[in-house]
CSV table of C-alpha atoms (C1' of nucleotides) in Angstrom, one decimal:
chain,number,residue,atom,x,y,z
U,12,UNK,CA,1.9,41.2,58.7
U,13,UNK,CA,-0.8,43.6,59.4
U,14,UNK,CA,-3.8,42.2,58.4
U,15,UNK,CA,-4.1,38.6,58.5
U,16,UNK,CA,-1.5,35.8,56.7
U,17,UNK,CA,-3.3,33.5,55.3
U,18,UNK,CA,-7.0,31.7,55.8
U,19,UNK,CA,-9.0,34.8,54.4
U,20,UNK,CA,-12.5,34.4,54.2
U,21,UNK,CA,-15.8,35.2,52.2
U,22,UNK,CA,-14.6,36.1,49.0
U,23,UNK,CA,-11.9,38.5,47.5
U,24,UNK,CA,-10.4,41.5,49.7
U,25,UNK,CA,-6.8,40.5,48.9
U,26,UNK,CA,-3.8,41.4,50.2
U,27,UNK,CA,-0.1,41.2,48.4
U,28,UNK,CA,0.9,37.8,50.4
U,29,UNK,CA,-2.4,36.4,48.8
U,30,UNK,CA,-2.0,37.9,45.0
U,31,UNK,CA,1.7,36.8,45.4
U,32,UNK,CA,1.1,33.3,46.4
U,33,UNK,CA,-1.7,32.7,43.0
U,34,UNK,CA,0.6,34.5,41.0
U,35,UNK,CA,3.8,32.3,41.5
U,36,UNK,CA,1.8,29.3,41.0
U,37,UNK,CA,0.3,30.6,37.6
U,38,UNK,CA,3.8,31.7,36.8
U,39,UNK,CA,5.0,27.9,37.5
U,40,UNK,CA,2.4,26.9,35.4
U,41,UNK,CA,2.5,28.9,32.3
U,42,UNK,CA,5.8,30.2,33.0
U,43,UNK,CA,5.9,33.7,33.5
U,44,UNK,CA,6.3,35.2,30.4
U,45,UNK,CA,3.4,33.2,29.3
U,46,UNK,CA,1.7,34.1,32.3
U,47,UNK,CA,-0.6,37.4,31.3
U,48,UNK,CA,-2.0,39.6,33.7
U,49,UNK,CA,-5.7,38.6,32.7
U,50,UNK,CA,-4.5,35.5,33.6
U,51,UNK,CA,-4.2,36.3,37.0
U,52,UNK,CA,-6.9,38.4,37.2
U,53,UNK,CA,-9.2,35.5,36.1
U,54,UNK,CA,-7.8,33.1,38.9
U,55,UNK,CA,-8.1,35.6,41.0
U,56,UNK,CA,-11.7,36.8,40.1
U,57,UNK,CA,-10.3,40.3,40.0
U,58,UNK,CA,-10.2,42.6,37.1
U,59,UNK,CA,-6.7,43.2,35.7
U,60,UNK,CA,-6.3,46.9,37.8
U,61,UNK,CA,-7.1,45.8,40.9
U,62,UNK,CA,-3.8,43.8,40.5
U,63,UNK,CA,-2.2,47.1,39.5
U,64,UNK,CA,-3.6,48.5,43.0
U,65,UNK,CA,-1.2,45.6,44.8
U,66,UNK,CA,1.8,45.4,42.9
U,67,UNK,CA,3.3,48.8,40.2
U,68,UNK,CA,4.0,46.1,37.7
U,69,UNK,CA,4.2,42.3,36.6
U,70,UNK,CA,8.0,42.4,37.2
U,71,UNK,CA,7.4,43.6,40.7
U,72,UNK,CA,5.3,40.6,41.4
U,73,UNK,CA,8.4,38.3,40.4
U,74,UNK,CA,10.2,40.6,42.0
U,75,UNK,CA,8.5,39.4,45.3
U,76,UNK,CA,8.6,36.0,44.9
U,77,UNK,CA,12.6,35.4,43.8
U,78,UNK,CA,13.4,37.2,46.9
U,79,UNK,CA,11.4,34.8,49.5
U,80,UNK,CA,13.1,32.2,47.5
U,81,UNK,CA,16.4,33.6,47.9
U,82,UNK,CA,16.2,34.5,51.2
U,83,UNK,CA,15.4,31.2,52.4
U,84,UNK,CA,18.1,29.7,50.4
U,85,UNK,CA,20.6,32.3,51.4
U,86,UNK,CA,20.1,31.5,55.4
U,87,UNK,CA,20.4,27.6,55.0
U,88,UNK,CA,24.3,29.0,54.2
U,89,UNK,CA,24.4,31.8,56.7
U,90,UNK,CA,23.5,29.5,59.5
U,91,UNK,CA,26.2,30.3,62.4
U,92,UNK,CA,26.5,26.7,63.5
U,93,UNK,CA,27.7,23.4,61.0
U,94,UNK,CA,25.3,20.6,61.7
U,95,UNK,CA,27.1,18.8,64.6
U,96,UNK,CA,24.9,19.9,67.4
U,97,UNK,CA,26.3,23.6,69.1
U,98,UNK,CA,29.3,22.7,68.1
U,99,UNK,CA,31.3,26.0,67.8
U,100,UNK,CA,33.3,24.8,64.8
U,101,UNK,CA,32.5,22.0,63.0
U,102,UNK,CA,33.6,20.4,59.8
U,103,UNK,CA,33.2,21.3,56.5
U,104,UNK,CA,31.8,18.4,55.6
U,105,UNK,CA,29.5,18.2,58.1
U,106,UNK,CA,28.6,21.9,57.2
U,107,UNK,CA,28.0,20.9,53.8
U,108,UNK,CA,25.6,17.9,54.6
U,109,UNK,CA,24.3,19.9,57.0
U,110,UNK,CA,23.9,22.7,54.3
U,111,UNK,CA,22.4,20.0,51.7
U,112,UNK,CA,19.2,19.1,53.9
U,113,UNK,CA,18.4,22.7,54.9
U,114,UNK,CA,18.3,23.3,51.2
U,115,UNK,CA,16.2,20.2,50.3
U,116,UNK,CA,14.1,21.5,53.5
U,117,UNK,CA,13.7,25.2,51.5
U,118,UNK,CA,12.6,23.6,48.5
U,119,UNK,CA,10.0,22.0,50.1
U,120,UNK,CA,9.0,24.3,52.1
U,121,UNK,CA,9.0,27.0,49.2
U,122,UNK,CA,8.3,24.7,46.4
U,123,UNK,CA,6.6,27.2,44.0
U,124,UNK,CA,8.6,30.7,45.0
U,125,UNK,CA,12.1,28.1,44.3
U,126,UNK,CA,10.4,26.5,41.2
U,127,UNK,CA,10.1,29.9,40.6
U,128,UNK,CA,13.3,31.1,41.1
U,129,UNK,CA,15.0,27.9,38.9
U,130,UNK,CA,13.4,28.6,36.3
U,131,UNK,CA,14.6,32.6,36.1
U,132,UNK,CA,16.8,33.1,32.5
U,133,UNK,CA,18.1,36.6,32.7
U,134,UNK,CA,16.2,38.3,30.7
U,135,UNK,CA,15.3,41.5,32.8
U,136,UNK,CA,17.1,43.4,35.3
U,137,UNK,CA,14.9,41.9,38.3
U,138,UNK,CA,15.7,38.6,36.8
U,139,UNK,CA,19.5,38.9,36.4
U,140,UNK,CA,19.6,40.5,40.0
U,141,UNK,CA,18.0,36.9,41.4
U,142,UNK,CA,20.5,35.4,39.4
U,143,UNK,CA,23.2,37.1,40.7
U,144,UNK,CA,22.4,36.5,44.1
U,145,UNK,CA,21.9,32.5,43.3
U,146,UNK,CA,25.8,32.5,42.0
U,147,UNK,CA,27.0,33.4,45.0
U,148,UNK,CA,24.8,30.8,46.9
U,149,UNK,CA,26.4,28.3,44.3
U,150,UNK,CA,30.2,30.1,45.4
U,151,UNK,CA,29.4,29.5,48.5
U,152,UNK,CA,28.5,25.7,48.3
U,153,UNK,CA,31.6,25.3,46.1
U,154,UNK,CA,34.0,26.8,48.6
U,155,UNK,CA,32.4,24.0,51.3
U,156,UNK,CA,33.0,21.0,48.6
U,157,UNK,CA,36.3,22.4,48.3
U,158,UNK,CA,37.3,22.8,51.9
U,159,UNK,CA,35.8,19.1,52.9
U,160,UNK,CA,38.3,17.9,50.1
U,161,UNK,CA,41.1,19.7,51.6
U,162,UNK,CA,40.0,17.9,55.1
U,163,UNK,CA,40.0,14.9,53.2
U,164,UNK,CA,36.3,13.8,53.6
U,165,UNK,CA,35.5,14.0,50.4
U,166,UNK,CA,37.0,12.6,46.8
U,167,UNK,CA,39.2,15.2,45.5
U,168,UNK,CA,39.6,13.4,42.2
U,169,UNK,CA,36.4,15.3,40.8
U,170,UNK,CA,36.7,19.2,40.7
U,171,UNK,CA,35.1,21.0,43.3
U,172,UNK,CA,32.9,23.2,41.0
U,173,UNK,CA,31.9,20.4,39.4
U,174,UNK,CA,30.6,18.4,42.4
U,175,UNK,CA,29.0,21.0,43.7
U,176,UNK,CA,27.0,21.9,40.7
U,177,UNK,CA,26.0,18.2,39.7
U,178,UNK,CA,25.1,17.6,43.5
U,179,UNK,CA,23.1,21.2,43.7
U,180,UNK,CA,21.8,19.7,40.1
U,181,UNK,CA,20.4,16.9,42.0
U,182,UNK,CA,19.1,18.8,44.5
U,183,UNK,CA,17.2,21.5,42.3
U,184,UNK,CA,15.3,18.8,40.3
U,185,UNK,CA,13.3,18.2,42.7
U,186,UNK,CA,11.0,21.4,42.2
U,187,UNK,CA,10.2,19.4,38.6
U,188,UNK,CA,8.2,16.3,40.6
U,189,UNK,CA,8.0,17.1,44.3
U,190,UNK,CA,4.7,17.5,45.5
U,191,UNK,CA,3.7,17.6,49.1
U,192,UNK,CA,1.4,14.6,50.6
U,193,UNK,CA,2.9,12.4,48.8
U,194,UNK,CA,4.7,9.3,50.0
U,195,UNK,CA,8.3,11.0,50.8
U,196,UNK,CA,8.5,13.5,53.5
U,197,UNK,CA,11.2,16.4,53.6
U,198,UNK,CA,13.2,14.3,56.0
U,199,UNK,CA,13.3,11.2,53.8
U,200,UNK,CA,13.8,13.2,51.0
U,201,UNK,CA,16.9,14.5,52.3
U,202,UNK,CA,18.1,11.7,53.7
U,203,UNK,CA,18.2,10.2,50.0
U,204,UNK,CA,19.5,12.7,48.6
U,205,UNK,CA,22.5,12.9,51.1
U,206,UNK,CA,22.9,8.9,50.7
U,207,UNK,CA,23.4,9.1,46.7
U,208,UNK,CA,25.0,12.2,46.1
U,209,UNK,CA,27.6,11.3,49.7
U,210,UNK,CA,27.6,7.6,49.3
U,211,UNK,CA,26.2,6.3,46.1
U,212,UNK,CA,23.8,4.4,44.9
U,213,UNK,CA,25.5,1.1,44.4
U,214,UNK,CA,25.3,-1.5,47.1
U,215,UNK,CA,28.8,-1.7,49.5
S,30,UNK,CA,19.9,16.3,4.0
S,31,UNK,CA,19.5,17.1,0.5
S,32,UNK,CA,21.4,20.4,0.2
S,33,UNK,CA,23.6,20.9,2.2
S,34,UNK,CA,24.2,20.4,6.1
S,35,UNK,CA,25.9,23.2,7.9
S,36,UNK,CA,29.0,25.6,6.1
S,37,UNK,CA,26.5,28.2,4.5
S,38,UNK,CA,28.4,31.0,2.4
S,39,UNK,CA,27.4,34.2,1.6
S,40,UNK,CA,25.0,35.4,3.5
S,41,UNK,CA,21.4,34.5,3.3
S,42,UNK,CA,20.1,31.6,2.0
S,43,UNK,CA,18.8,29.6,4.5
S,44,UNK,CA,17.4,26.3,5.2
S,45,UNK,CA,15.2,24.8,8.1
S,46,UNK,CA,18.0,23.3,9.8
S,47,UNK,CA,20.1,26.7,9.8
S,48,UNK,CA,16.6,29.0,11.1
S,49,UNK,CA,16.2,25.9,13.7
S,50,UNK,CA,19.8,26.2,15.1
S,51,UNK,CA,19.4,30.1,15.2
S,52,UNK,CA,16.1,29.9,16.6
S,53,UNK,CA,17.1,27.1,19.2
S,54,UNK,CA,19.9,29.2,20.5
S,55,UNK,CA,17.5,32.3,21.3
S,56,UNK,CA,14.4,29.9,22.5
S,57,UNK,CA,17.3,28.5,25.2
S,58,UNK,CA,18.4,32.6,25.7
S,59,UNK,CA,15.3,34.2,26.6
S,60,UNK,CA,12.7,31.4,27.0
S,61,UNK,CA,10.7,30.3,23.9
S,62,UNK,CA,8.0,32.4,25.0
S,63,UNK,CA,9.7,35.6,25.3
S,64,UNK,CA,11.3,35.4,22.3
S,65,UNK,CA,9.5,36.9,19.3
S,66,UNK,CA,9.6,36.3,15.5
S,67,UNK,CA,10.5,39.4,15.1
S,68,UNK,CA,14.0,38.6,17.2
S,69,UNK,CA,14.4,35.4,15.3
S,70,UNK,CA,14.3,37.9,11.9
S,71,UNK,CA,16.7,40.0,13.5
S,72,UNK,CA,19.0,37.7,14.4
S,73,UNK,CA,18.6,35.6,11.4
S,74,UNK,CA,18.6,39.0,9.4
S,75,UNK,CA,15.6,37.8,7.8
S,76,UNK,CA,12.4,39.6,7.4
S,77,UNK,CA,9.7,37.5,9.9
S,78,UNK,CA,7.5,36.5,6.9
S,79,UNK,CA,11.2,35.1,5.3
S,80,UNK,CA,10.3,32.6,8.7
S,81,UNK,CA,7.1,31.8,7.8
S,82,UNK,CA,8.4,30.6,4.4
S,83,UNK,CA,9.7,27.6,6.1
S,84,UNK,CA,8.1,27.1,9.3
S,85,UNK,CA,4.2,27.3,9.2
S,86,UNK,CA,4.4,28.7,13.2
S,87,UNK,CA,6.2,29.2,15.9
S,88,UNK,CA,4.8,26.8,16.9
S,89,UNK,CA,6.5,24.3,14.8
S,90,UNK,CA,10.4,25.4,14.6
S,91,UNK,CA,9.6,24.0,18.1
S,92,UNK,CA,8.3,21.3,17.1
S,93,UNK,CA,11.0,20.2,14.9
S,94,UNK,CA,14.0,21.2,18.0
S,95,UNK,CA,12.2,19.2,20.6
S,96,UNK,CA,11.5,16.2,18.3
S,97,UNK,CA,15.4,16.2,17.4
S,98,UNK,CA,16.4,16.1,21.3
S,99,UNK,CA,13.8,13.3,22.1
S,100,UNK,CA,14.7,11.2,19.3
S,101,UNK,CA,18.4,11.1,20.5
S,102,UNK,CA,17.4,10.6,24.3
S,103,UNK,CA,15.1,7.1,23.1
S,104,UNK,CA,17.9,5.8,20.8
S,105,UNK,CA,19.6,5.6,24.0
S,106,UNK,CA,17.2,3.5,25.9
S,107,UNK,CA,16.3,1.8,23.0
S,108,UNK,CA,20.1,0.7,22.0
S,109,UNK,CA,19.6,-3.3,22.0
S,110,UNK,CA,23.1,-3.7,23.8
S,111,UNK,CA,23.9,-3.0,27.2
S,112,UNK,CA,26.9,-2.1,27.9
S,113,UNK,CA,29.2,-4.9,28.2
S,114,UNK,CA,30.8,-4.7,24.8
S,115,UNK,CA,28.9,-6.8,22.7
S,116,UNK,CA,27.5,-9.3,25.2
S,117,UNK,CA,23.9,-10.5,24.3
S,118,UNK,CA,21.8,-9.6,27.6
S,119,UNK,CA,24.1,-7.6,30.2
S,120,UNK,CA,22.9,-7.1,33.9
S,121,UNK,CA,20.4,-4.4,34.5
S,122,UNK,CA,23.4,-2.5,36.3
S,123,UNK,CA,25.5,-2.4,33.4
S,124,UNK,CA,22.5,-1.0,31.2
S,125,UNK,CA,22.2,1.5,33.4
S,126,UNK,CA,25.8,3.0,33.7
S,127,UNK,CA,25.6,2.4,29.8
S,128,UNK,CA,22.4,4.6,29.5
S,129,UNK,CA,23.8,7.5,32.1
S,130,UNK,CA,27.4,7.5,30.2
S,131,UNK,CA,25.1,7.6,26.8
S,132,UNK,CA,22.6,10.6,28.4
S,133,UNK,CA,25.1,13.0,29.1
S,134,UNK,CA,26.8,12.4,25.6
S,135,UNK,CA,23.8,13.2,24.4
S,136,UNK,CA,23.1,16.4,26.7
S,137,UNK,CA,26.4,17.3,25.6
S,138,UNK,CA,26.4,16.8,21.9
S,139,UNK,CA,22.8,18.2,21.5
S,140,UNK,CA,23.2,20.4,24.2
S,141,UNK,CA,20.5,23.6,22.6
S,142,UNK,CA,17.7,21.0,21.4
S,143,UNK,CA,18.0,18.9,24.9
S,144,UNK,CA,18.1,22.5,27.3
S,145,UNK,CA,15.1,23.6,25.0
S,146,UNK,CA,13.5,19.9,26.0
S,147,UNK,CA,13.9,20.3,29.6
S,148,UNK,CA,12.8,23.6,29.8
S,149,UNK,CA,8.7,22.8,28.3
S,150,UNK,CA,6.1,23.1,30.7
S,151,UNK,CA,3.3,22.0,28.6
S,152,UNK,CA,1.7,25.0,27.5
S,153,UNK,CA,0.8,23.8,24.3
S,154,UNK,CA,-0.5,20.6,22.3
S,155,UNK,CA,3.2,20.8,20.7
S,156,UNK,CA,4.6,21.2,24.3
S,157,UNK,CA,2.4,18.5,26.0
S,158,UNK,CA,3.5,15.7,23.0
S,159,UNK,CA,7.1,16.3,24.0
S,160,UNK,CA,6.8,15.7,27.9
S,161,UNK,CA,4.3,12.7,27.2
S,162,UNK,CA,7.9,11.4,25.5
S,163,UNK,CA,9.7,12.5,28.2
S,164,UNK,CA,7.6,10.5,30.6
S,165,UNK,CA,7.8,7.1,29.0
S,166,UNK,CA,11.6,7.7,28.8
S,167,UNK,CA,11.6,8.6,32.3
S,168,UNK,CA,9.7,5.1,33.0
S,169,UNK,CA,12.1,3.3,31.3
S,170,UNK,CA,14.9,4.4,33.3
S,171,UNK,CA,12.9,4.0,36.6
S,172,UNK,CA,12.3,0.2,35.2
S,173,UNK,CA,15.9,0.0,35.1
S,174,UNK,CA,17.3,1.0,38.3
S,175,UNK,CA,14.4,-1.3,39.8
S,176,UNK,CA,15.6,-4.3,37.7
S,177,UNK,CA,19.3,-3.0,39.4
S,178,UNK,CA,17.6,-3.1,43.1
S,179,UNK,CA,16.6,-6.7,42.0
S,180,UNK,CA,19.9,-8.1,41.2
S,181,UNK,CA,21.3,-6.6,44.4
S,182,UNK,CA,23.7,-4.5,42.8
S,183,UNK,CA,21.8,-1.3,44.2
S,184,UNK,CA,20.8,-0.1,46.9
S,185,UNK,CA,17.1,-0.9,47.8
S,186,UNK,CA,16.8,1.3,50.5
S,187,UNK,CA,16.2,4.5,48.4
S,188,UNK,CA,12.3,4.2,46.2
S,189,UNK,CA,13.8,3.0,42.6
S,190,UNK,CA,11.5,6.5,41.0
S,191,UNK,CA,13.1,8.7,43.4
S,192,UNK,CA,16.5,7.4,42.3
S,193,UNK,CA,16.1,7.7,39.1
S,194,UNK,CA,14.5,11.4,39.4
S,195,UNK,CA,17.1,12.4,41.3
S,196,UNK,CA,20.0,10.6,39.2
S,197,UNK,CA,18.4,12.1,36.3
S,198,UNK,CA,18.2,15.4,37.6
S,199,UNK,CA,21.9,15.5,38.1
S,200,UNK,CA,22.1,15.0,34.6
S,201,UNK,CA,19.6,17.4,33.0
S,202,UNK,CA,21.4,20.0,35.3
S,203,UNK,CA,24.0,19.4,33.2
S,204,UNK,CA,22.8,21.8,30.7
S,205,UNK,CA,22.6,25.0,33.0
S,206,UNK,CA,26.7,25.4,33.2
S,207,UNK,CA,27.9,23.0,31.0
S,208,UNK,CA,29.8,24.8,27.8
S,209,UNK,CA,31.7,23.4,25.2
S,210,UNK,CA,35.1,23.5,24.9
S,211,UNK,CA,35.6,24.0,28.4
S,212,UNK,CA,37.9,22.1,31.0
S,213,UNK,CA,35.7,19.3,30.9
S,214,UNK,CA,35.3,16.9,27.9
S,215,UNK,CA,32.0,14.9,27.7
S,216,UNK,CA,33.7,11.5,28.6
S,217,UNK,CA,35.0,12.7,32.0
S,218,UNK,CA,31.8,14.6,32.8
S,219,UNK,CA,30.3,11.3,32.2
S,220,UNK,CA,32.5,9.7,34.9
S,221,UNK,CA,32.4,12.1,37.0
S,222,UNK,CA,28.4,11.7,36.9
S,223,UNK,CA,28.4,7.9,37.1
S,224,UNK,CA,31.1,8.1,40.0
S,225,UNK,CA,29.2,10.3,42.3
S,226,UNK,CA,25.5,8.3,41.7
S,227,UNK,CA,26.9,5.1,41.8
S,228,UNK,CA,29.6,5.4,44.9
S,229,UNK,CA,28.8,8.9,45.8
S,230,UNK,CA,31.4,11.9,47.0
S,231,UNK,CA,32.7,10.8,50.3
S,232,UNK,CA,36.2,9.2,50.5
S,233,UNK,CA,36.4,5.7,51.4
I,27,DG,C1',13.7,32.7,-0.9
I,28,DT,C1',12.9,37.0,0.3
I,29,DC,C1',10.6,41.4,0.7
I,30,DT,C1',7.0,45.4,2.2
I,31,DA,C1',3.0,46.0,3.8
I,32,DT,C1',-1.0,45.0,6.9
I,33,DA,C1',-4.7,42.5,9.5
I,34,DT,C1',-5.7,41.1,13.9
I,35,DT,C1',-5.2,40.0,18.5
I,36,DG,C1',-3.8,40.4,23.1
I,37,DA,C1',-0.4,42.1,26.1
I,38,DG,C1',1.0,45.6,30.0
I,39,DA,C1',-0.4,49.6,32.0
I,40,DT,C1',-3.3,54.0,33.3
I,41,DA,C1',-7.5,57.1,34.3
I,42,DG,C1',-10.9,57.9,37.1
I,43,DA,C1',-15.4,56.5,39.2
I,44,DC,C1',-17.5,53.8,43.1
Y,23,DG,C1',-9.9,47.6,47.2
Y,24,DT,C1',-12.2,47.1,43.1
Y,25,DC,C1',-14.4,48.3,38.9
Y,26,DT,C1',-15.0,49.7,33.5
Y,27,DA,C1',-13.0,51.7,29.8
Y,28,DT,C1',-9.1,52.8,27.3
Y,29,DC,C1',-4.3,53.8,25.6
Y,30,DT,C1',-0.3,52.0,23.4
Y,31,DC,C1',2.5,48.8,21.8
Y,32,DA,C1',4.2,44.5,20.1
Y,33,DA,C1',3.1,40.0,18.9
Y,34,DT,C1',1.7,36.2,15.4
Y,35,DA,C1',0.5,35.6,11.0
Y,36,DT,C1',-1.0,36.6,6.1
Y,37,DA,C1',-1.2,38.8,1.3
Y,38,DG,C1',1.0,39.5,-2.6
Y,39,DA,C1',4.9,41.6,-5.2
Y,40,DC,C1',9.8,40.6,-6.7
DNA sequence: GTCTATATTGAGATAGAC
DNA sequence: GTCTATCTCAATATAGAC
């Protein structure tokens, strides 16, 4: 916030924002165990301290990164309002539409901190704590699926979890072939994703 | 094939196929790259040269996993029937629910070699021969939801790749919460899957 | 089929100068 | 904010005995 976002010029002079955003797309590259930090330093024609100078450690890098991702994701849920415009209270399934195009939104607007973020396993304590946080996103989605089959909007004849996870599924694959400029925009995007997962893909 | 399949006694003693399950299982834990020989040994109680006595690398135990979950995934494109018990040439529709019913059985019955599949970025020459596999299978389902749109018994309002991508990506997500022996046998998983990308979630 | 070495490489991280 | 040099450790893989 200081300094300057983005649109640096001359050569290097980096700041975190701009290590951060060559290191997540590295790590989505390599994956980020495979991901050394000579790696980065090379993309980044830096020697390996100078990373050091930015960050206390590779883990603090990902560190970084999960929790843009998670934020982002976190207030597509928090949102006050449902989806039908101002409307104080509106429906669960029209919170939960509503819910599943800000999250295709995130995605594409974050593609490489959420590609990140899908493809965390566990294995250190910064990665379990993104983890944990992303269950109870996914507790959160599941309560909506749940409540919009109580209203009787949706099917109740598949479990809630269930729905939600396989929809979410959907949802989170498109990190593995989304890539911006191309034909589909955000918007259409959604709206096919909405259209399968709400009313199919066969014709009516 | 020649000694025996699974049941070891004793203790060591082993086989490639009982090192591959092992190592599968702790690949799909920590990430194939953040799992070490030496954890393999451990875990295997094995000394990590006892590996190398029937793998050549690391390289190839993964290899050997990814070739098992690829070969599974084509015999289910490549089945000559379509789903219409025993009919000659069933519609492109019917293929299809036939080939998403047969994916998640497979995702389900080979559940470590298929998450260890989806999870390859391409790193490697071993890495890169397994998603240039995935990719013709992934044409050949695109082929067949377009052949679908054709017929009229889809919806041609949605890009036939984008379906696919994103009724495939409902599937692969399978493997991120699906267990064994849970609530949920693989036949109803596979209904519930063909239900919601076929007529979708909302109640009509 | 398994073991105890060990060779060798590259990783993450630090010290201290500029 | 960046560098060179270096420490330390763990990784893949091999040699050769049992």
């Amino acid at each position: 916030m200081s300094e300057m976002q983005s649109a640096r010029r001359g050569r290097p002079g980096y700041d975190q924002q701009g290590i951060l955003a060559v290191a997540v797309a590295a790590f989505n590259e390599y994956g980020y165990d495979a991901t050394s930090i000579g790696m980065l330093a090379e993309r980044l024609g830096l020697s390996k301290s100078a990373i050091y100078h930015h960050f206390g450690s590779k883990d603090e890098i990902l560190d970084r990164a999960l929790d843009s991702a998670l934020s982002s994701l976190e207030a597509v849920v928090e949102e006050p309002e449902g989806g039908a415009e101002g409307s104080v209270s509106a429906s669960a399934a029209d919170r939960l539409e509503h819910v599943l195009r800000g999250a295709v939104h995130v995605l594409v607007d974050q593609l490489p901190a959420v590609t990140l973020l899908l493809r965390v396993r566990g294995n250190t304590d910064v990665e379990r704590a993104a983890l944990s946080r992303r269950r109870t996103f996914d507790r959160r989605i599941t309560a909506l699926v749940s409540a919009a089959q109580d209203e009787g909007a949706l099917r109740d004849d598949i479990d809630a979890s269930v729905a939600s996870r396989l929809t979410f599924g959907m949802i989170n694959s498109i990190v593995e072939w989304y890539r911006p400029g191309g034909r589909e925009g955000a918007d259409r995007l959604a709206d096919d994703v909405v259209a399968i997962a709400l009313d199919g893909l066969r014709k009516r």
